Protein backbone atom coordinates (compact mmCIF):
# COMPACT_ATOMS: atom_id res chain seq x y z
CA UNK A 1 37.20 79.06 23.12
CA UNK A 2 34.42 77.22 21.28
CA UNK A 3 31.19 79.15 20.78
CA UNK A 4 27.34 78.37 19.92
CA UNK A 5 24.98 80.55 18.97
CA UNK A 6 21.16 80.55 20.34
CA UNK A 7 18.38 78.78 18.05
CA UNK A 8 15.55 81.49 16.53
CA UNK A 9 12.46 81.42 18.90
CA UNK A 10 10.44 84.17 16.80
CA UNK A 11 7.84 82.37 15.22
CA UNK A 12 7.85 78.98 17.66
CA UNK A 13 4.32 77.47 17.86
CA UNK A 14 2.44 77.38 21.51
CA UNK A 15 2.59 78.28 24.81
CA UNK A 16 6.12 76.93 25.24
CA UNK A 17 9.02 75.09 23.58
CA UNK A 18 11.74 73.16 25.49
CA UNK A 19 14.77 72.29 24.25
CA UNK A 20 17.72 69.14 25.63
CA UNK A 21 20.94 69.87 25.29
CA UNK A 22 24.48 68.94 26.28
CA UNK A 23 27.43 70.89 25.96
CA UNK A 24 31.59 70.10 26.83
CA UNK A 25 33.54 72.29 29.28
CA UNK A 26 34.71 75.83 28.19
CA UNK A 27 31.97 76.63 25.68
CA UNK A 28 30.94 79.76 25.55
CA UNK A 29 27.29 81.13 24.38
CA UNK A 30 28.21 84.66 23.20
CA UNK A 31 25.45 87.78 24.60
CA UNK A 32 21.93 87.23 23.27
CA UNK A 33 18.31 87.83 23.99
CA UNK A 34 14.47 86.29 23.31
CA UNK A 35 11.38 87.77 23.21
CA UNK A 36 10.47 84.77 25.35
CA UNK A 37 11.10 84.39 28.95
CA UNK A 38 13.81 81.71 29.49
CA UNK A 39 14.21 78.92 32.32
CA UNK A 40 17.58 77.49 31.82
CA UNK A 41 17.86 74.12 33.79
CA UNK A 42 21.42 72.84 35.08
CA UNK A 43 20.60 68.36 35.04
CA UNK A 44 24.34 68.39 35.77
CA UNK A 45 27.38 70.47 35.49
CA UNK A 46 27.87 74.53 36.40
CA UNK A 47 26.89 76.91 34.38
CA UNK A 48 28.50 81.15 34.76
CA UNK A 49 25.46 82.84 33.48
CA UNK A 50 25.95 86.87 32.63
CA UNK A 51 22.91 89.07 31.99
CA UNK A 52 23.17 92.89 32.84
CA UNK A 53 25.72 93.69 35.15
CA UNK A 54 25.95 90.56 37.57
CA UNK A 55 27.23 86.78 37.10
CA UNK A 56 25.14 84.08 38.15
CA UNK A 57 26.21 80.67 38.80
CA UNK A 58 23.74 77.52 38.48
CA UNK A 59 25.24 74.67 39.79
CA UNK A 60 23.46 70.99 39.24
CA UNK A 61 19.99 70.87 40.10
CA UNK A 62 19.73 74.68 40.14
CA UNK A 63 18.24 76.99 36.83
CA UNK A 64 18.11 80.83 36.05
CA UNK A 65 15.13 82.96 35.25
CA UNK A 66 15.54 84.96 32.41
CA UNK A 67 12.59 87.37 31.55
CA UNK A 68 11.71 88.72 27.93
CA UNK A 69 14.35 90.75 26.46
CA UNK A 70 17.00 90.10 28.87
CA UNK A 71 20.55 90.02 27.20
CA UNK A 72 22.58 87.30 28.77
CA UNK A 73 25.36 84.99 27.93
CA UNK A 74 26.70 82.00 29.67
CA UNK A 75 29.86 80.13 29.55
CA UNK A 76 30.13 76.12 30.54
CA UNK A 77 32.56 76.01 33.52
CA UNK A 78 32.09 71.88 33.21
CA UNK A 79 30.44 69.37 31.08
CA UNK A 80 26.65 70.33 31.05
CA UNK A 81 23.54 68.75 30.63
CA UNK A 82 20.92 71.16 30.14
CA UNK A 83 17.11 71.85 29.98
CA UNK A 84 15.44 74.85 28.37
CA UNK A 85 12.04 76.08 29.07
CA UNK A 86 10.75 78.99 27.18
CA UNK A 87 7.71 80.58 28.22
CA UNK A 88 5.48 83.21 26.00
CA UNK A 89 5.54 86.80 27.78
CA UNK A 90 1.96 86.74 27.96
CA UNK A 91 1.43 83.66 30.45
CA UNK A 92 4.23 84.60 32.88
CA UNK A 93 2.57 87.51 34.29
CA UNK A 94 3.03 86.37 38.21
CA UNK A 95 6.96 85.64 37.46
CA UNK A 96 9.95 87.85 38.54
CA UNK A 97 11.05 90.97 35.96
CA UNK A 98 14.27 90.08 37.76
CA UNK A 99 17.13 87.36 36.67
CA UNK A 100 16.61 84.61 39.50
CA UNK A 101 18.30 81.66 40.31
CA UNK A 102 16.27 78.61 41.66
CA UNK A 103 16.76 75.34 43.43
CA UNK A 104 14.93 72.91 41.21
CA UNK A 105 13.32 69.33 42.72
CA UNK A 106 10.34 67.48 43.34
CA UNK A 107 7.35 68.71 40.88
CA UNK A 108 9.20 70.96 39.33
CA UNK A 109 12.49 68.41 38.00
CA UNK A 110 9.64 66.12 37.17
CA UNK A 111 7.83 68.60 34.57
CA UNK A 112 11.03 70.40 33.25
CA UNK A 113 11.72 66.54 32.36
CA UNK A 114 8.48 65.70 30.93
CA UNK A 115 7.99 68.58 28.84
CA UNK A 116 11.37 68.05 27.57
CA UNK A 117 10.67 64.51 26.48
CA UNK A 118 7.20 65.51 25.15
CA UNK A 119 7.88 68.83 23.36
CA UNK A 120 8.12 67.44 19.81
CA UNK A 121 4.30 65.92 20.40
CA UNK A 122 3.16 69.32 20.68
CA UNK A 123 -0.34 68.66 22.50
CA UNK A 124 -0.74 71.74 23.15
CA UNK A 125 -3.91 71.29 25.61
CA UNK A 126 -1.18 69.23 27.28
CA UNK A 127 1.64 71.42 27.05
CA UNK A 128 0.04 74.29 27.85
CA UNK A 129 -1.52 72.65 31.02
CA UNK A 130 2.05 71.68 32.19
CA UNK A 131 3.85 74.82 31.20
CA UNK A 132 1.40 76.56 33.32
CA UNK A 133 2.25 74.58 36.21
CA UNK A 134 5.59 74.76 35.80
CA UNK A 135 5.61 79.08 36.06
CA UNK A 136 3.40 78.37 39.40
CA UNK A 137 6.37 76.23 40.57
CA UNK A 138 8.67 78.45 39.57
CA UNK A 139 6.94 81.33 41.48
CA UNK A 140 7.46 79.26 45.02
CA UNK A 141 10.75 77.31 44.18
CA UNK A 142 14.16 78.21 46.67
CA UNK A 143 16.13 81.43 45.74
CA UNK A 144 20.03 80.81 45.58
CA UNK A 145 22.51 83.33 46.27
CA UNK A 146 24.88 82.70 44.12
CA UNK A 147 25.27 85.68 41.97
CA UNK A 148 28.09 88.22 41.81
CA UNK A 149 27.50 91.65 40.36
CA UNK A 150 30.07 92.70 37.91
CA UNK A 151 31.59 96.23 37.07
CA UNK A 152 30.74 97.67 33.83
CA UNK A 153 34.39 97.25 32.17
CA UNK A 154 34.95 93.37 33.05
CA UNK A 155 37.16 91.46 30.42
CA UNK A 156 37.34 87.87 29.63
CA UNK A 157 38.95 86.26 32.98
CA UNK A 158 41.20 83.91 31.19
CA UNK A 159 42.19 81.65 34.05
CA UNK A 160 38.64 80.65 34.91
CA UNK A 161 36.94 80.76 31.46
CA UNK A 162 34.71 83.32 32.49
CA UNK A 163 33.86 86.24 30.09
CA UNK A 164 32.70 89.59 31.39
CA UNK A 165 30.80 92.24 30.83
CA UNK A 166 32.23 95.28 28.50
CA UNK A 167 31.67 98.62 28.23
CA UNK A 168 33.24 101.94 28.83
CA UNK A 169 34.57 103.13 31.78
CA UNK A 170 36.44 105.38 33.14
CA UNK A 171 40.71 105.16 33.82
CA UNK A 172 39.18 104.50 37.97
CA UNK A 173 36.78 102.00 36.83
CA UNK A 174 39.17 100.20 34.76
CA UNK A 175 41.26 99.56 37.44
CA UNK A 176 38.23 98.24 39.48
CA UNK A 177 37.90 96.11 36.65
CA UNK A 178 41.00 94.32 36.30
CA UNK A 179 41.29 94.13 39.96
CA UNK A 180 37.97 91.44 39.28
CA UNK A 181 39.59 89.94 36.40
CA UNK A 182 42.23 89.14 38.69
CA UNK A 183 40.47 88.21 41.36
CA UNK A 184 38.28 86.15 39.18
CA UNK A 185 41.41 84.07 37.41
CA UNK A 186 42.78 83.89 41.04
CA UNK A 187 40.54 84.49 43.96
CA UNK A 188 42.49 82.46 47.08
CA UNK A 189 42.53 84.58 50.41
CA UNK A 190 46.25 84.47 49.65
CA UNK A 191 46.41 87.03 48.00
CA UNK A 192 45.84 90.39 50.26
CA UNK A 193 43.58 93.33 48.82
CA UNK A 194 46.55 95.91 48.55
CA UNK A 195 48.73 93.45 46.55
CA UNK A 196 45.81 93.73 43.99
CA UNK A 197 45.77 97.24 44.69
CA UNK A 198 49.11 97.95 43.84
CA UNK A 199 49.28 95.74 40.72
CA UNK A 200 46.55 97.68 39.40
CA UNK A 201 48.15 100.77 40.05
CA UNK A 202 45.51 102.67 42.40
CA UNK A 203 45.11 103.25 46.08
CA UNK A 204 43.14 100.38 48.63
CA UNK A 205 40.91 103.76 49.09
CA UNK A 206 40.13 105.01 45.82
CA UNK A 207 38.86 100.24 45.08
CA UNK A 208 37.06 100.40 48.74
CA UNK A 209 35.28 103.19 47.49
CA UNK A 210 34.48 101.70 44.23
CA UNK A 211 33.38 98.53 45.13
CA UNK A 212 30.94 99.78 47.51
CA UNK A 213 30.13 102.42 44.69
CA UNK A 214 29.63 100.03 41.82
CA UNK A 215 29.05 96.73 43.27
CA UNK A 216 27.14 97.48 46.48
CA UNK A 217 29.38 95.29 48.63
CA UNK A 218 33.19 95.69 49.90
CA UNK A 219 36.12 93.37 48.13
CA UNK A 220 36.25 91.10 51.02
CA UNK A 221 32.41 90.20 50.78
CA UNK A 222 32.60 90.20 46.78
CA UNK A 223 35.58 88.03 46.81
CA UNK A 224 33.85 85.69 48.82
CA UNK A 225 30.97 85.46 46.10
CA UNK A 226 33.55 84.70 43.41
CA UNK A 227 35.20 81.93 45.73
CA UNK A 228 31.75 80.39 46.67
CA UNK A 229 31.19 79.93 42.57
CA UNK A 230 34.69 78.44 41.81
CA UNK A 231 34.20 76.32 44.73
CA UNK A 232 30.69 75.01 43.29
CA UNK A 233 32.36 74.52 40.17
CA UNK A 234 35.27 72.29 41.45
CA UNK A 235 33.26 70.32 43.99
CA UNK A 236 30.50 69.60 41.24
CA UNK A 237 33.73 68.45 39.12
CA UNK A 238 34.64 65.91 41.95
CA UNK A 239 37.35 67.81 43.22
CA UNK A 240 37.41 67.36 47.17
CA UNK A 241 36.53 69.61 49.79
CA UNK A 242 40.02 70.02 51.18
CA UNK A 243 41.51 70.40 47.70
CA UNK A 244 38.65 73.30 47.08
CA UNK A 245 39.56 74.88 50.45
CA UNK A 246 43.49 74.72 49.35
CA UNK A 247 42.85 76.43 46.12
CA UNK A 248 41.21 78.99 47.56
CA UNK A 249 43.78 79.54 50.52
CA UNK A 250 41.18 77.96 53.48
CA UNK A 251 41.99 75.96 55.64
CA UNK A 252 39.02 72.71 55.06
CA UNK A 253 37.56 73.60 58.31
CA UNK A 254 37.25 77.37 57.76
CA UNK A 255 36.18 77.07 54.40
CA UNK A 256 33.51 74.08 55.66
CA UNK A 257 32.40 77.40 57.76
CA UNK A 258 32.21 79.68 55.34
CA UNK A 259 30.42 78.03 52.81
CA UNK A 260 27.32 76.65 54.84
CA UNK A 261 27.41 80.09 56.50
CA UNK A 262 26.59 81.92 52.96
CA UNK A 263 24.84 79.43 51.00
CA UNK A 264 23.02 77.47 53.97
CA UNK A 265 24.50 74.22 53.13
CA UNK A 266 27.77 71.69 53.66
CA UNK A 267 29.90 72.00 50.69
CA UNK A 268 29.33 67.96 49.89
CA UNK A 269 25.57 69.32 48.93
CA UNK A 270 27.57 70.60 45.57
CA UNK A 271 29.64 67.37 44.83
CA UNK A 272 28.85 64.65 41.91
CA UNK A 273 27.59 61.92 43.81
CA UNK A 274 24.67 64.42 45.70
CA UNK A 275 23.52 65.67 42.33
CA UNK A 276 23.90 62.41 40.28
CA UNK A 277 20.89 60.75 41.78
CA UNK A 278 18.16 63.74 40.98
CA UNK A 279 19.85 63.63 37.34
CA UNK A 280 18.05 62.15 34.60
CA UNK A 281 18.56 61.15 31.03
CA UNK A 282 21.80 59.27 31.74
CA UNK A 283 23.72 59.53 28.55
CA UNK A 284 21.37 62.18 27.10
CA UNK A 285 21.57 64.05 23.53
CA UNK A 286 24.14 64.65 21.37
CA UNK A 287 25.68 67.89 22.00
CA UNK A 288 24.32 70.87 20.21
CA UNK A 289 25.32 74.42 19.51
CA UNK A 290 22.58 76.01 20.36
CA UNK A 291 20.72 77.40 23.50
């Protein structure tokens, strides 16, 4: 798996810096921090973002707050064009302490973009004029739900691509977590909760009682996080709807149901040709090993 490493921000001049960048499928950007906050900007493509002890997933036109400090590292589940914003700790006072995923459009695209183009002018009346606006979008921009919290012991999911957390655990909370490495390299309804019980080698009690324990939420409702973000992932790929649903062990209709009933929307709001038109910078930079 191909790897980058993040660029020094230490001694970075201004209020802000922002950064283009493109990166293929299946790179992986191994656990870092700043000591500047960090808006990471999906143009196009999905993005499996992992800071603390939850995965978030920014699909196109969506970004993740990162605050100072916060040790996170993200893995390309497609192509992706990205935009970074990084903001000084003293001037985001009013922002979430909390990693946040945001819907990004209108004013907010728009600046992201410009700053971006116009970061190696450094005006920094200018840029410190639209960084500030950009932090009082960010304050009011749509929250996603699209994050899945993670146990503390979770290896690299090889059949997704997705890394995990690690840490030690326990022998009880190993087995949680290579129940969610296997439900993460295979998550389709197929596949019932005490065959993944059994594999592991513990009891459907002793994983109910840790899931609700460790990850605040039952396997069925987890599961359904993990599906919702390999879903997003395919349909922003171009795979169908029905294909998605299939993959996942839906049939289109029910998984049509499920989706807009946890994330608000159709599933077609996640494929190429709804995101293409907000994108911008057709084309854009060479990619770079660095984030």
């Amino acid at each position: 798996m191909p790897e980058a490493a993040p660029p020094p921000l230490t001694d970075a001049p201004g209020l802000s810096r922002a950064l283009a960048r493109h990166y293929p499928r299946g790179l992986h950007i191994e656990p870092h921090s700043h000591s500047w906050a960090q808006v990471l900007y999906a143009v196009s493509g999905v993005m499996w973002v992992e800071a603390g002890r939850e995965a978030l997933v920014v699909p196109p036109q969506r970004a993740v707050w990162l605050p100072p400090g916060t040790t996170h590292a993200i893995h390309m589940m497609s192509a992706v064009e990205m935009r970074n914003l990084y903001f000084h700790e003293r001037d985001i006072g009013h922002l979430s302490k909390q990693c946040e995923v945001f819907q990004i459009d209108g004013l907010l695209r728009e600046l992201i973009k410009t700053i971006a183009e116009r970061e190696h002018e450094r005006d920094e009346a200018w840029l410190a004029a639209a960084s500030q606006l950009a932090a009082m979008e960010l304050a009011h921009a749509k929250r996603s739900s699209l994050r899945i919290p993670l146990p503390d012991a979770t290896g690299t999911a090889g059949g997704s691509g997705v890394s995990g957390t690690s840490g030690t655990a326990g022998a009880a909370d190993r087995r949680l977590a290579m129940l969610c490495r296997a439900v993460i390299d295979n998550p389709s309804n197929e596949i019932a909760f005490e065959q993944h019980a059994a594999q592991v080698g513990a009891s459907v009690r002793t994983l109910a009682r840790l899931f609700t324990r460790e990850l605040g939420m039952g396997f069925a409702q987890w599961r359904r996080q993990v599906q919702l973000a390999i879903a997003v992932s395919r349909l922003a790929e171009g795979q169908s709807v029905s294909a998605a649903a299939r993959e996942l062990g839906y049939l289109p209709s029910s998984f049509s149901d499920m989706f807009r009933r946890e994330l608000g929307v159709p599933p077609s709001e996640y494929g190429p040709e709804e995101t293409l038109g907000h994108a911008y910078g057709h084309g854009g930079p060479e990619p770079e090993n660095r984030t």
